[in-house]
């Protein structure tokens, strides 16, 4: 059983920074792909960033150059460093995990590919 617990959300002013953390436990083979997703009312859940067990990353165009995904060497903690935050970044942020198939070079960016989810953490950016 894979368990994911997010922390680090909160309220900041535009231009500020936050660092989200996701504590992961369980079968490491079941979480060889990990990622961050976000959702606001009335909109589809959006892929923000993903990382493979080998460190290959993807980013949504809207966050490139501002956000960075990383993980510790033991793959027990996933991070999302968020800089230059904008009001449109306001959302509930979720960490997610899935098994990366051997033929994939990067992790999938659609939420329906992930089968383990954290409870979510609220990020609010004010003007």
CSV table of N, CA, C and O in Angstrom, one decimal:
chain,number,residue,atom,x,y,z
A,1,UNK,N,0.8,-1.2,0.0
A,1,UNK,CA,0.0,0.0,0.0
A,1,UNK,C,0.9,1.2,0.0
A,1,UNK,O,1.8,1.4,0.8
A,2,UNK,N,0.7,2.2,-1.0
A,2,UNK,CA,1.4,3.4,-1.1
A,2,UNK,C,0.6,4.5,-0.3
A,2,UNK,O,-0.6,4.6,-0.6
A,3,UNK,N,1.2,5.2,0.5
A,3,UNK,CA,0.6,6.4,1.2
A,3,UNK,C,1.4,7.6,0.9
A,3,UNK,O,2.6,7.6,0.9
A,4,UNK,N,0.7,8.7,0.7
A,4,UNK,CA,1.2,10.0,0.3
A,4,UNK,C,0.6,11.1,1.2
A,4,UNK,O,-0.6,11.1,1.3
A,5,UNK,N,1.4,11.9,1.9
A,5,UNK,CA,0.9,13.0,2.8
A,5,UNK,C,1.6,14.3,2.4
A,5,UNK,O,2.8,14.4,2.6
A,6,UNK,N,0.8,15.2,1.9
A,6,UNK,CA,1.4,16.6,1.6
A,6,UNK,C,1.4,17.5,2.8
A,6,UNK,O,0.7,17.4,3.7
A,7,UNK,N,2.3,18.5,2.7
A,7,UNK,CA,2.4,19.5,3.6
A,7,UNK,C,3.1,20.7,3.0
A,7,UNK,O,3.7,20.6,1.9
A,8,UNK,N,3.0,21.9,3.6
A,8,UNK,CA,3.7,23.1,3.2
A,8,UNK,C,2.8,24.1,2.5
A,8,UNK,O,3.3,25.2,2.1
A,9,UNK,N,1.5,23.8,2.3
A,9,UNK,CA,0.6,24.8,1.7
A,9,UNK,C,0.4,26.0,2.6
A,9,UNK,O,0.7,25.9,3.8
A,10,UNK,N,-0.2,27.0,2.1
A,10,UNK,CA,-0.5,28.2,2.9
A,10,UNK,C,-0.9,29.4,2.0
A,10,UNK,O,-1.1,29.2,0.8
A,11,UNK,N,-0.9,30.6,2.6
A,11,UNK,CA,-1.2,31.8,1.9
A,11,UNK,C,0.0,32.7,1.8
A,11,UNK,O,0.7,32.9,2.8
A,12,UNK,N,0.3,33.2,0.6
A,12,UNK,CA,1.4,34.1,0.3
A,12,UNK,C,1.0,35.2,-0.6
A,12,UNK,O,-0.1,35.1,-1.3
A,13,UNK,N,1.7,36.3,-0.7
A,13,UNK,CA,1.5,37.4,-1.6
A,13,UNK,C,2.1,37.1,-2.9
A,13,UNK,O,3.1,36.3,-3.0
A,14,UNK,N,1.6,37.7,-4.0
A,14,UNK,CA,2.1,37.5,-5.3
A,14,UNK,C,3.6,37.8,-5.3
A,14,UNK,O,4.0,38.8,-4.7
A,15,UNK,N,4.4,37.0,-6.0
A,15,UNK,CA,5.8,37.2,-6.1
A,15,UNK,C,6.6,36.4,-5.0
A,15,UNK,O,7.8,36.3,-5.1
A,16,UNK,N,5.9,35.8,-4.1
A,16,UNK,CA,6.5,35.1,-3.0
A,16,UNK,C,6.8,33.6,-3.4
A,16,UNK,O,6.5,33.2,-4.5
A,17,UNK,N,7.2,32.8,-2.4
A,17,UNK,CA,7.6,31.5,-2.6
A,17,UNK,C,7.0,30.5,-1.6
A,17,UNK,O,6.8,30.9,-0.5
A,18,UNK,N,6.8,29.3,-2.0
A,18,UNK,CA,6.4,28.2,-1.1
A,18,UNK,C,7.1,26.9,-1.5
A,18,UNK,O,7.4,26.8,-2.7
A,19,UNK,N,7.3,26.0,-0.6
A,19,UNK,CA,7.9,24.7,-0.9
A,19,UNK,C,7.0,23.7,-0.3
A,19,UNK,O,6.8,23.6,0.9
A,20,UNK,N,6.4,22.9,-1.2
A,20,UNK,CA,5.5,21.8,-0.8
A,20,UNK,C,6.3,20.5,-0.7
A,20,UNK,O,7.3,20.3,-1.4
A,21,UNK,N,5.9,19.7,0.3
A,21,UNK,CA,6.5,18.4,0.5
A,21,UNK,C,5.5,17.3,0.5
A,21,UNK,O,4.3,17.5,0.9
A,22,UNK,N,5.9,16.1,0.1
A,22,UNK,CA,5.0,14.9,0.1
A,22,UNK,C,5.8,13.8,0.6
A,22,UNK,O,6.8,13.3,0.0
A,23,UNK,N,5.4,13.3,1.8
A,23,UNK,CA,6.1,12.1,2.4
A,23,UNK,C,5.4,10.9,1.8
A,23,UNK,O,4.2,10.7,1.8
A,24,UNK,N,6.3,10.0,1.3
A,24,UNK,CA,5.8,8.8,0.6
A,24,UNK,C,6.3,7.5,1.3
A,24,UNK,O,7.4,7.5,1.8
A,25,UNK,N,5.4,6.5,1.4
A,25,UNK,CA,5.8,5.2,1.9
A,25,UNK,C,5.1,4.1,1.1
A,25,UNK,O,4.2,4.4,0.4
A,26,UNK,N,5.6,2.9,1.3
A,26,UNK,CA,5.1,1.8,0.6
A,26,UNK,C,6.0,1.3,-0.5
A,26,UNK,O,7.2,1.7,-0.7
A,27,UNK,N,5.5,0.4,-1.4
A,27,UNK,CA,6.3,-0.3,-2.4
A,27,UNK,C,6.9,0.8,-3.4
A,27,UNK,O,6.2,1.5,-4.0
A,28,UNK,N,8.2,0.8,-3.4
A,28,UNK,CA,8.9,1.8,-4.3
A,28,UNK,C,8.6,1.5,-5.8
A,28,UNK,O,8.7,2.4,-6.6
A,29,UNK,N,8.4,0.2,-6.2
A,29,UNK,CA,8.1,-0.1,-7.5
A,29,UNK,C,6.8,0.5,-8.0
A,29,UNK,O,6.6,0.7,-9.2
A,30,UNK,N,5.9,0.7,-7.1
A,30,UNK,CA,4.5,1.2,-7.4
A,30,UNK,C,4.6,2.7,-7.5
A,30,UNK,O,3.5,3.3,-7.8
A,31,UNK,N,5.7,3.4,-7.1
A,31,UNK,CA,5.8,4.8,-7.2
A,31,UNK,C,7.1,5.2,-7.9
A,31,UNK,O,7.8,6.1,-7.5
A,32,UNK,N,7.4,4.6,-9.0
A,32,UNK,CA,8.5,4.9,-9.9
A,32,UNK,C,8.2,6.2,-10.7
A,32,UNK,O,9.2,6.8,-11.3
A,33,UNK,N,7.0,6.6,-10.8
A,33,UNK,CA,6.6,7.9,-11.3
A,33,UNK,C,5.9,8.6,-10.2
A,33,UNK,O,5.0,8.1,-9.5
A,34,UNK,N,6.3,9.9,-10.0
A,34,UNK,CA,5.6,10.7,-9.0
A,34,UNK,C,5.4,12.1,-9.7
A,34,UNK,O,6.1,12.5,-10.6
A,35,UNK,N,4.4,12.8,-9.2
A,35,UNK,CA,4.1,14.1,-9.8
A,35,UNK,C,3.2,15.0,-8.9
A,35,UNK,O,2.7,14.5,-7.8
A,36,UNK,N,3.1,16.2,-9.3
A,36,UNK,CA,2.3,17.2,-8.6
A,36,UNK,C,1.2,17.7,-9.6
A,36,UNK,O,1.4,17.9,-10.7
A,37,UNK,N,-0.1,17.7,-9.1
A,37,UNK,CA,-1.2,18.2,-9.8
A,37,UNK,C,-2.0,19.2,-9.0
A,37,UNK,O,-1.8,19.3,-7.8
A,38,UNK,N,-2.7,20.0,-9.7
A,38,UNK,CA,-3.5,21.1,-9.0
A,38,UNK,C,-4.9,21.2,-9.7
A,38,UNK,O,-5.1,20.9,-10.8
A,39,UNK,N,-5.9,21.7,-8.8
A,39,UNK,CA,-7.2,21.8,-9.3
A,39,UNK,C,-7.9,22.9,-8.6
A,39,UNK,O,-7.8,23.2,-7.5
A,40,UNK,N,-8.7,23.7,-9.4
A,40,UNK,CA,-9.5,24.8,-9.0
A,40,UNK,C,-11.0,24.5,-9.3
A,40,UNK,O,-11.3,23.7,-10.2
A,41,UNK,N,-12.0,25.1,-8.6
A,41,UNK,CA,-13.4,24.8,-8.9
A,41,UNK,C,-13.7,25.0,-10.4
A,41,UNK,O,-13.4,26.1,-10.9
A,42,UNK,N,-14.4,24.1,-11.0
A,42,UNK,CA,-14.9,24.3,-12.3
A,42,UNK,C,-13.9,23.9,-13.4
A,42,UNK,O,-14.2,24.1,-14.6
A,43,UNK,N,-12.7,23.5,-13.0
A,43,UNK,CA,-11.7,23.2,-14.0
A,43,UNK,C,-11.1,21.8,-13.8
A,43,UNK,O,-11.2,21.2,-12.7
A,44,UNK,N,-10.6,21.2,-14.9
A,44,UNK,CA,-10.0,19.9,-14.8
A,44,UNK,C,-8.7,19.9,-14.0
A,44,UNK,O,-8.0,20.9,-13.9
A,45,UNK,N,-8.4,18.7,-13.4
A,45,UNK,CA,-7.2,18.6,-12.6
A,45,UNK,C,-6.0,18.7,-13.6
A,45,UNK,O,-6.0,17.9,-14.6
A,46,UNK,N,-5.1,19.5,-13.3
A,46,UNK,CA,-4.0,19.9,-14.2
A,46,UNK,C,-2.6,19.3,-13.7
A,46,UNK,O,-2.3,19.4,-12.5
A,47,UNK,N,-1.9,18.7,-14.6
A,47,UNK,CA,-0.6,18.2,-14.3
A,47,UNK,C,0.4,19.4,-14.2
A,47,UNK,O,0.5,20.2,-15.1
A,48,UNK,N,1.1,19.5,-13.1
A,48,UNK,CA,2.1,20.6,-12.9
A,48,UNK,C,3.5,20.2,-13.2
A,48,UNK,O,4.2,20.8,-13.9
A,49,UNK,N,3.9,19.0,-12.6
A,49,UNK,CA,5.3,18.5,-12.8
A,49,UNK,C,5.3,17.1,-12.5
A,49,UNK,O,4.6,16.6,-11.6
A,50,UNK,N,6.2,16.3,-13.2
A,50,UNK,CA,6.4,14.9,-12.9
A,50,UNK,C,7.9,14.6,-12.9
A,50,UNK,O,8.7,15.3,-13.4
A,51,UNK,N,8.3,13.5,-12.2
A,51,UNK,CA,9.7,13.0,-12.2
A,51,UNK,C,9.7,11.5,-12.1
A,51,UNK,O,8.9,10.9,-11.4
A,52,UNK,N,10.6,10.9,-12.9
A,52,UNK,CA,10.9,9.5,-12.8
A,52,UNK,C,11.8,9.1,-11.7
A,52,UNK,O,12.4,10.0,-11.1
A,53,UNK,N,11.9,7.8,-11.4
A,53,UNK,CA,12.8,7.4,-10.3
A,53,UNK,C,14.3,7.7,-10.7
A,53,UNK,O,15.1,7.9,-9.8
A,54,UNK,N,14.6,7.9,-12.0
A,54,UNK,CA,15.9,8.3,-12.5
A,54,UNK,C,16.1,9.8,-12.6
A,54,UNK,O,17.2,10.2,-12.9
A,55,UNK,N,15.1,10.6,-12.2
A,55,UNK,CA,15.3,12.0,-12.2
A,55,UNK,C,14.9,12.8,-13.5
A,55,UNK,O,15.1,14.0,-13.5
A,56,UNK,N,14.2,12.1,-14.4
A,56,UNK,CA,13.8,12.8,-15.6
A,56,UNK,C,12.4,13.5,-15.3
A,56,UNK,O,11.5,13.0,-14.7
A,57,UNK,N,12.3,14.8,-15.7
A,57,UNK,CA,11.2,15.7,-15.3
A,57,UNK,C,10.4,16.2,-16.5
A,57,UNK,O,10.9,16.3,-17.6
A,58,UNK,N,9.2,16.6,-16.2
A,58,UNK,CA,8.3,17.3,-17.1
A,58,UNK,C,7.7,18.5,-16.3
A,58,UNK,O,7.5,18.4,-15.1
A,59,UNK,N,7.3,19.5,-17.1
A,59,UNK,CA,6.7,20.7,-16.5
A,59,UNK,C,5.6,21.2,-17.4
A,59,UNK,O,5.7,21.2,-18.6
A,60,UNK,N,4.5,21.7,-16.8
A,60,UNK,CA,3.5,22.4,-17.5
A,60,UNK,C,4.0,23.7,-18.0
A,60,UNK,O,4.9,24.3,-17.3
A,61,UNK,N,3.6,24.1,-19.2
A,61,UNK,CA,4.1,25.4,-19.8
A,61,UNK,C,3.9,26.6,-18.8
A,61,UNK,O,4.7,27.5,-18.8
A,62,UNK,N,2.8,26.5,-18.1
A,62,UNK,CA,2.4,27.7,-17.2
A,62,UNK,C,3.4,27.9,-16.0
A,62,UNK,O,3.4,28.9,-15.4
A,63,UNK,N,4.2,26.8,-15.7
A,63,UNK,CA,5.0,26.9,-14.5
A,63,UNK,C,6.5,26.8,-14.9
A,63,UNK,O,7.4,26.9,-13.9
A,64,UNK,N,6.9,26.6,-16.1
A,64,UNK,CA,8.3,26.5,-16.5
A,64,UNK,C,9.1,27.7,-16.1
A,64,UNK,O,8.6,28.8,-16.4
A,65,UNK,N,10.2,27.5,-15.5
A,65,UNK,CA,11.1,28.6,-15.1
A,65,UNK,C,10.7,29.1,-13.7
A,65,UNK,O,11.5,29.9,-13.2
A,66,UNK,N,9.6,28.7,-13.1
A,66,UNK,CA,9.2,29.2,-11.8
A,66,UNK,C,9.1,28.1,-10.8
A,66,UNK,O,9.4,28.3,-9.6
A,67,UNK,N,8.7,26.9,-11.2
A,67,UNK,CA,8.6,25.8,-10.3
A,67,UNK,C,9.7,24.8,-10.5
A,67,UNK,O,10.2,24.6,-11.7
A,68,UNK,N,10.0,24.0,-9.5
A,68,UNK,CA,11.0,22.9,-9.7
A,68,UNK,C,10.6,21.7,-8.8
A,68,UNK,O,10.3,21.8,-7.6
A,69,UNK,N,10.6,20.5,-9.5
A,69,UNK,CA,10.2,19.3,-8.8
A,69,UNK,C,11.5,18.6,-8.4
A,69,UNK,O,12.5,18.6,-9.2
A,70,UNK,N,11.6,17.9,-7.2
A,70,UNK,CA,12.8,17.2,-6.8
A,70,UNK,C,12.4,16.1,-5.8
A,70,UNK,O,11.2,16.1,-5.3
A,71,UNK,N,13.3,15.2,-5.5
A,71,UNK,CA,13.1,14.2,-4.5
A,71,UNK,C,14.4,13.9,-3.8
A,71,UNK,O,15.5,14.1,-4.4
A,72,UNK,N,14.3,13.3,-2.6
A,72,UNK,CA,15.5,13.0,-1.9
A,72,UNK,C,16.1,11.7,-2.5
A,72,UNK,O,15.4,11.0,-3.2
A,73,UNK,N,17.3,11.3,-2.1
A,73,UNK,CA,18.0,10.2,-2.7
A,73,UNK,C,17.3,8.9,-2.4
A,73,UNK,O,17.3,7.9,-3.2
A,74,UNK,N,16.6,8.7,-1.2
A,74,UNK,CA,15.9,7.5,-0.9
A,74,UNK,C,14.5,7.5,-1.4
A,74,UNK,O,13.8,6.5,-1.3
A,75,UNK,N,14.1,8.6,-2.1
A,75,UNK,CA,12.7,8.7,-2.7
A,75,UNK,C,11.6,8.6,-1.7
A,75,UNK,O,10.6,8.1,-1.9
A,76,UNK,N,11.9,9.0,-0.5
A,76,UNK,CA,10.9,9.1,0.6
A,76,UNK,C,10.2,10.4,0.7
A,76,UNK,O,9.1,10.5,1.3
A,77,UNK,N,10.7,11.4,0.0
A,77,UNK,CA,10.1,12.7,0.1
A,77,UNK,C,10.1,13.4,-1.3
A,77,UNK,O,11.2,13.4,-2.0
A,78,UNK,N,9.0,13.9,-1.8
A,78,UNK,CA,8.9,14.6,-3.0
A,78,UNK,C,8.7,16.1,-2.7
A,78,UNK,O,7.9,16.4,-1.8
A,79,UNK,N,9.3,17.0,-3.5
A,79,UNK,CA,9.2,18.4,-3.2
A,79,UNK,C,8.7,19.2,-4.5
A,79,UNK,O,8.9,18.7,-5.6
A,80,UNK,N,8.1,20.3,-4.2
A,80,UNK,CA,7.8,21.2,-5.3
A,80,UNK,C,8.1,22.6,-4.8
A,80,UNK,O,7.4,23.2,-3.9
A,81,UNK,N,9.2,23.2,-5.3
A,81,UNK,CA,9.6,24.5,-5.0
A,81,UNK,C,8.9,25.5,-6.0
A,81,UNK,O,9.0,25.4,-7.2
A,82,UNK,N,8.1,26.4,-5.4
A,82,UNK,CA,7.3,27.3,-6.2
A,82,UNK,C,7.8,28.8,-5.9
A,82,UNK,O,7.7,29.3,-4.8
A,83,UNK,N,8.3,29.4,-7.0
A,83,UNK,CA,8.8,30.8,-6.9
A,83,UNK,C,8.0,31.7,-7.8
A,83,UNK,O,7.3,31.2,-8.7
A,84,UNK,N,8.1,33.0,-7.6
A,84,UNK,CA,7.4,34.0,-8.4
A,84,UNK,C,5.9,33.6,-8.5
A,84,UNK,O,5.4,33.7,-9.6
A,85,UNK,N,5.3,33.3,-7.4
A,85,UNK,CA,3.9,32.9,-7.4
A,85,UNK,C,3.0,34.0,-7.9
A,85,UNK,O,3.2,35.2,-7.6
A,86,UNK,N,2.0,33.5,-8.6
A,86,UNK,CA,0.9,34.4,-9.2
A,86,UNK,C,-0.4,34.0,-8.7
A,86,UNK,O,-0.6,32.9,-8.3
A,87,UNK,N,-1.4,35.0,-8.6
A,87,UNK,CA,-2.7,34.6,-8.2
A,87,UNK,C,-3.3,33.4,-8.9
A,87,UNK,O,-4.1,32.7,-8.3
A,88,UNK,N,-3.0,33.3,-10.2
A,88,UNK,CA,-3.6,32.1,-10.9
A,88,UNK,C,-3.0,30.8,-10.5
A,88,UNK,O,-3.4,29.7,-11.0
A,89,UNK,N,-2.0,30.8,-9.7
A,89,UNK,CA,-1.4,29.5,-9.1
A,89,UNK,C,-2.3,29.0,-7.9
A,89,UNK,O,-2.1,27.9,-7.5
A,90,UNK,N,-3.3,29.8,-7.5
A,90,UNK,CA,-4.1,29.4,-6.4
A,90,UNK,C,-4.9,28.2,-6.8
A,90,UNK,O,-5.6,28.1,-7.8
A,91,UNK,N,-4.8,27.1,-5.9
A,91,UNK,CA,-5.4,25.8,-6.2
A,91,UNK,C,-5.2,24.9,-5.0
A,91,UNK,O,-4.4,25.2,-4.1
A,92,UNK,N,-5.9,23.7,-5.1
A,92,UNK,CA,-5.5,22.6,-4.2
A,92,UNK,C,-4.4,21.8,-4.9
A,92,UNK,O,-4.7,21.4,-6.1
A,93,UNK,N,-3.3,21.6,-4.3
A,93,UNK,CA,-2.2,20.8,-4.9
A,93,UNK,C,-2.2,19.4,-4.3
A,93,UNK,O,-2.3,19.2,-3.1
A,94,UNK,N,-2.0,18.4,-5.2
A,94,UNK,CA,-2.0,17.0,-4.9
A,94,UNK,C,-0.7,16.4,-5.3
A,94,UNK,O,-0.2,16.7,-6.4
A,95,UNK,N,-0.1,15.5,-4.5
A,95,UNK,CA,0.9,14.7,-5.0
A,95,UNK,C,0.3,13.3,-5.4
A,95,UNK,O,-0.7,12.9,-4.9
A,96,UNK,N,1.0,12.6,-6.4
A,96,UNK,CA,0.4,11.4,-7.0
A,96,UNK,C,1.6,10.5,-7.3
A,96,UNK,O,2.7,10.9,-7.5
A,97,UNK,N,1.3,9.2,-7.4
A,97,UNK,CA,2.3,8.2,-7.7
A,97,UNK,C,1.7,7.1,-8.6
A,97,UNK,O,0.5,6.8,-8.6
A,98,UNK,N,2.6,6.5,-9.4
A,98,UNK,CA,2.2,5.4,-10.3
A,98,UNK,C,3.5,4.6,-10.7
A,98,UNK,O,4.6,5.1,-10.5
A,99,UNK,N,3.3,3.4,-11.2
A,99,UNK,CA,4.4,2.6,-11.7
A,99,UNK,C,4.8,3.0,-13.1
A,99,UNK,O,3.9,3.1,-14.0
A,100,UNK,N,6.0,3.4,-13.4
A,100,UNK,CA,6.5,3.7,-14.7
A,100,UNK,C,6.8,2.4,-15.5
A,100,UNK,O,7.6,1.6,-15.1
A,101,UNK,N,6.1,2.3,-16.6
A,101,UNK,CA,6.3,1.1,-17.5
A,101,UNK,C,7.7,1.2,-18.1
A,101,UNK,O,8.2,2.3,-18.4
A,102,UNK,N,8.4,0.1,-18.3
A,102,UNK,CA,9.8,0.1,-18.8
A,102,UNK,C,10.0,0.9,-20.1
A,102,UNK,O,11.1,1.4,-20.3
A,103,UNK,N,9.0,0.9,-21.0
A,103,UNK,CA,9.1,1.6,-22.3
A,103,UNK,C,9.0,3.1,-22.2
A,103,UNK,O,9.2,3.8,-23.2
A,104,UNK,N,8.6,3.7,-21.1
A,104,UNK,CA,8.4,5.1,-20.9
A,104,UNK,C,9.7,5.8,-20.5
A,104,UNK,O,10.4,5.3,-19.6
A,105,UNK,N,10.1,6.8,-21.3
A,105,UNK,CA,11.3,7.6,-20.9
A,105,UNK,C,11.0,8.7,-19.9
A,105,UNK,O,11.9,9.1,-19.2
A,106,UNK,N,9.7,9.2,-19.9
A,106,UNK,CA,9.3,10.2,-19.0
A,106,UNK,C,8.0,9.7,-18.4
A,106,UNK,O,7.3,8.8,-18.9
A,107,UNK,N,7.5,10.4,-17.3
A,107,UNK,CA,6.3,10.0,-16.6
A,107,UNK,C,5.1,10.7,-17.4
A,107,UNK,O,5.2,11.8,-17.9
A,108,UNK,N,3.9,10.0,-17.4
A,108,UNK,CA,2.8,10.6,-18.0
A,108,UNK,C,2.3,11.9,-17.3
A,108,UNK,O,2.5,12.0,-16.1
A,109,UNK,N,1.7,12.8,-18.0
A,109,UNK,CA,1.3,14.1,-17.4
A,109,UNK,C,-0.2,14.2,-17.2
A,109,UNK,O,-0.7,15.2,-16.6
A,110,UNK,N,-1.0,13.2,-17.5
A,110,UNK,CA,-2.5,13.2,-17.3
A,110,UNK,C,-2.8,12.5,-16.0
A,110,UNK,O,-2.2,11.5,-15.6
A,111,UNK,N,-3.7,13.1,-15.3
A,111,UNK,CA,-4.1,12.6,-13.9
A,111,UNK,C,-4.6,11.2,-13.9
A,111,UNK,O,-4.4,10.4,-13.0
A,112,UNK,N,-5.3,10.8,-15.0
A,112,UNK,CA,-5.9,9.5,-15.0
A,112,UNK,C,-4.9,8.3,-15.1
A,112,UNK,O,-5.3,7.1,-15.0
A,113,UNK,N,-3.6,8.6,-15.3
A,113,UNK,CA,-2.6,7.6,-15.3
A,113,UNK,C,-2.1,7.3,-13.9
A,113,UNK,O,-1.3,6.3,-13.7
A,114,UNK,N,-2.5,8.0,-12.9
A,114,UNK,CA,-1.9,7.8,-11.5
A,114,UNK,C,-3.0,7.2,-10.6
A,114,UNK,O,-4.2,7.6,-10.7
A,115,UNK,N,-2.6,6.2,-9.8
A,115,UNK,CA,-3.5,5.5,-9.0
A,115,UNK,C,-3.3,5.7,-7.5
A,115,UNK,O,-4.1,5.1,-6.7
A,116,UNK,N,-2.4,6.5,-7.1
A,116,UNK,CA,-2.2,6.8,-5.7
A,116,UNK,C,-2.2,8.3,-5.5
A,116,UNK,O,-1.5,9.0,-6.3
A,117,UNK,N,-2.9,8.8,-4.5
A,117,UNK,CA,-3.1,10.3,-4.3
A,117,UNK,C,-3.0,10.7,-2.9
A,117,UNK,O,-3.4,9.9,-2.0
A,118,UNK,N,-2.4,11.8,-2.6
A,118,UNK,CA,-2.5,12.4,-1.3
A,118,UNK,C,-3.8,13.1,-1.1
A,118,UNK,O,-4.7,13.1,-1.9
A,119,UNK,N,-3.9,13.7,0.1
A,119,UNK,CA,-5.2,14.4,0.5
A,119,UNK,C,-5.3,15.8,-0.1
A,119,UNK,O,-6.4,16.3,0.0
A,120,UNK,N,-4.3,16.4,-0.5
A,120,UNK,CA,-4.3,17.7,-1.1
A,120,UNK,C,-3.9,18.8,0.0
A,120,UNK,O,-4.2,18.6,1.2
A,121,UNK,N,-3.3,19.9,-0.5
A,121,UNK,CA,-3.0,21.0,0.4
A,121,UNK,C,-3.3,22.3,-0.4
A,121,UNK,O,-3.0,22.4,-1.6
A,122,UNK,N,-3.9,23.2,0.3
A,122,UNK,CA,-4.4,24.5,-0.3
A,122,UNK,C,-3.2,25.5,-0.4
A,122,UNK,O,-2.5,25.7,0.5
A,123,UNK,N,-3.1,26.1,-1.6
A,123,UNK,CA,-2.2,27.2,-1.9
A,123,UNK,C,-3.0,28.4,-2.3
A,123,UNK,O,-3.7,28.3,-3.3
A,124,UNK,N,-2.8,29.5,-1.6
A,124,UNK,CA,-3.6,30.7,-2.0
A,124,UNK,C,-2.6,31.8,-2.2
A,124,UNK,O,-1.8,32.1,-1.3
A,125,UNK,N,-2.6,32.5,-3.3
A,125,UNK,CA,-1.7,33.6,-3.7
A,125,UNK,C,-2.6,34.8,-3.8
A,125,UNK,O,-3.4,34.9,-4.7
A,126,UNK,N,-2.3,35.9,-3.0
A,126,UNK,CA,-3.1,37.1,-3.1
A,126,UNK,C,-2.4,38.2,-3.8
A,126,UNK,O,-1.1,38.2,-3.9
A,127,UNK,N,-3.1,39.1,-4.4
A,127,UNK,CA,-2.6,40.2,-5.2
A,127,UNK,C,-2.0,41.3,-4.2
A,127,UNK,O,-2.5,41.5,-3.1
